[in-house]
């Protein structure tokens, strides 16, 4: 799936390197410390000045949106990676990847409800990546026919947004959600 998600990525090579370093540093910082990590820490991790960070990302939301866009592109590529599996296995594997994305990126669980054009484009891309997998599973009788991709993404987001005692409990609850999506 070729994505056309809006990005602020600069054209000049040196500016692109700084931009990419900031996005990678922010992704790691968000994973380590949450969405409210200091922007100074992000700049320090990227090896650039805070002025460079603000030149690329005037607001925290701009930075979060760019990291989110990058993550959504990877999630959409994952739909292509599983497309050759059996219908249910492909759909379940993609949902596992979606759950991993939500579970490790709590800063982005709110993004599914934001209204900026960038976040909305990402939301559309996720739906467009998952929809063919769901439809194929439904056509094979492996997934509930009344489920929509929006229903599924909200269900899995909700399952992933809570804190679990341990990984075994998280996987068990995720399994319950998948069982509820199985065709009869």
XYZ file of C-alpha atoms in Angstrom:
184
model
C 0.000 0.000 0.000
C 1.509 3.320 -1.077
C 0.800 6.015 1.469
C 0.480 9.700 0.856
C 0.460 10.861 4.462
C 1.392 14.496 5.009
C 4.893 15.010 6.394
C 6.991 18.048 7.272
C 10.169 16.265 6.159
C 12.561 18.807 4.582
C 14.127 18.390 1.137
C 17.742 19.386 1.963
C 19.899 16.424 3.035
C 21.318 18.040 6.203
C 17.894 19.251 7.315
C 16.440 15.789 6.583
C 19.098 14.156 8.772
C 18.216 16.447 11.697
C 14.502 15.914 11.111
C 14.883 12.122 10.990
C 17.079 12.168 14.110
C 14.413 14.176 15.954
C 11.635 11.780 14.923
C 13.681 8.737 15.984
C 14.659 10.368 19.285
C 11.052 11.371 19.975
C 9.810 7.851 19.205
C 12.300 6.409 21.716
C 11.610 9.110 24.310
C 7.839 8.650 24.026
C 8.275 4.886 24.429
C 10.546 5.344 27.463
C 8.826 8.228 29.249
C 5.445 8.870 27.630
C 4.109 11.705 25.511
C 4.966 14.348 28.102
C 8.737 13.883 27.894
C 10.565 17.203 27.787
C 11.328 18.511 24.326
C 14.806 19.428 25.556
C 15.371 15.715 26.237
C 14.216 14.858 22.708
C 16.617 17.434 21.208
C 19.473 16.153 23.395
C 18.788 12.534 22.320
C 18.775 13.641 18.672
C 22.054 15.530 19.079
C 20.546 18.845 17.961
C 19.709 22.137 19.613
C 16.264 22.948 20.964
C 16.099 25.664 18.289
C 16.464 22.981 15.611
C 13.659 21.009 17.208
C 11.353 24.040 17.246
C 12.310 24.988 13.684
C 11.095 21.552 12.560
C 8.276 21.133 15.065
C 6.854 24.430 16.359
C 4.583 22.582 18.815
C 4.685 19.320 20.758
C 1.630 18.185 18.799
C 3.537 18.678 15.514
C 6.242 16.324 16.795
C 3.740 13.761 18.115
C 1.892 13.908 14.787
C 5.058 13.237 12.782
C 6.078 10.290 14.979
C 2.528 8.989 14.702
C 2.617 9.324 10.894
C 5.840 7.334 10.783
C 4.343 4.587 12.976
C 1.158 4.433 10.888
C 3.193 3.993 7.710
C 4.882 0.962 9.316
C 1.492 -0.392 10.401
C 0.141 -0.026 6.859
C 3.183 -1.815 5.442
C 2.454 -4.633 7.906
C -0.939 -5.145 6.201
C 0.921 -5.850 2.963
C 3.311 -8.190 4.777
C 0.495 -10.464 6.031
C -1.767 -10.283 2.971
C -0.682 -13.709 1.666
C -1.699 -15.559 4.841
C -5.051 -17.306 5.205
C -7.863 -14.729 5.717
C -8.274 -15.048 9.506
C -4.545 -15.445 10.137
C -3.798 -12.343 8.046
C -6.405 -10.286 9.864
C -5.356 -11.530 13.321
C -1.654 -10.962 12.548
C -2.363 -7.395 11.459
C -4.446 -6.807 14.602
C -1.510 -8.111 16.669
C 0.670 -5.497 14.982
C -1.981 -2.832 15.569
C -2.192 -3.842 19.255
C 1.589 -3.665 19.546
C 1.517 -0.203 17.988
C -1.178 1.023 20.410
C 0.223 -0.795 23.439
C 3.725 0.566 23.090
C 2.669 4.005 21.950
C 0.199 5.184 24.547
C 0.919 8.728 23.348
C -0.863 7.731 20.152
C -3.929 6.020 21.557
C -5.495 9.471 21.796
C -4.521 10.170 18.192
C -7.355 8.060 16.863
C -9.710 10.763 18.120
C -7.771 13.933 17.188
C -9.136 16.078 14.423
C -6.059 17.616 12.767
C -5.682 16.756 9.094
C -2.477 14.811 9.739
C -4.065 12.603 12.381
C -7.190 12.149 10.281
C -5.062 11.096 7.289
C -3.328 8.543 9.511
C -6.652 7.273 10.772
C -7.892 6.848 7.187
C -4.681 5.032 6.243
C -5.074 2.569 9.145
C -8.669 1.865 8.146
C -7.674 1.468 4.486
C -4.899 -0.966 5.458
C -7.097 -3.101 7.724
C -10.340 -2.999 5.741
C -9.292 -5.433 2.978
C -8.008 -7.892 5.592
C -11.278 -7.720 7.545
C -13.405 -7.987 4.398
C -11.414 -11.026 3.210
C -11.842 -12.707 6.610
C -15.568 -11.919 6.538
C -15.948 -13.310 3.019
C -14.266 -16.524 4.197
C -16.707 -16.714 7.130
C -13.817 -16.328 9.572
C -14.827 -12.918 10.961
C -18.172 -11.598 12.153
C -20.015 -10.092 9.196
C -21.427 -7.100 11.090
C -18.044 -5.827 12.297
C -16.631 -2.748 10.590
C -12.968 -1.804 10.581
C -13.828 1.217 12.717
C -15.491 -1.097 15.283
C -12.420 -3.335 15.303
C -9.861 -0.532 15.660
C -11.828 0.983 18.544
C -12.159 -2.417 20.242
C -8.453 -3.190 20.006
C -7.504 0.370 21.015
C -9.668 0.013 24.124
C -8.153 -3.358 24.967
C -4.654 -1.917 24.609
C -5.276 1.351 26.451
C -5.486 -0.229 29.888
C -2.684 -1.377 32.155
C -2.271 -5.113 32.700
C -0.777 -7.106 35.547
C 1.619 -8.753 33.108
C 2.100 -9.677 29.465
C 0.218 -12.957 29.910
C -2.900 -11.092 31.020
C -2.605 -8.642 28.124
C -2.344 -11.506 25.628
C -5.269 -13.321 27.263
C -7.548 -10.251 27.065
C -6.433 -9.616 23.478
C -7.343 -13.245 22.727
C -10.827 -12.673 24.159
C -11.259 -9.682 21.848
C -10.134 -11.722 18.846
C -12.492 -14.558 19.818
C -15.352 -12.059 19.838
C -14.491 -11.054 16.281
C -14.407 -14.649 14.954
C -17.132 -15.751 12.597
C -19.710 -18.173 13.890
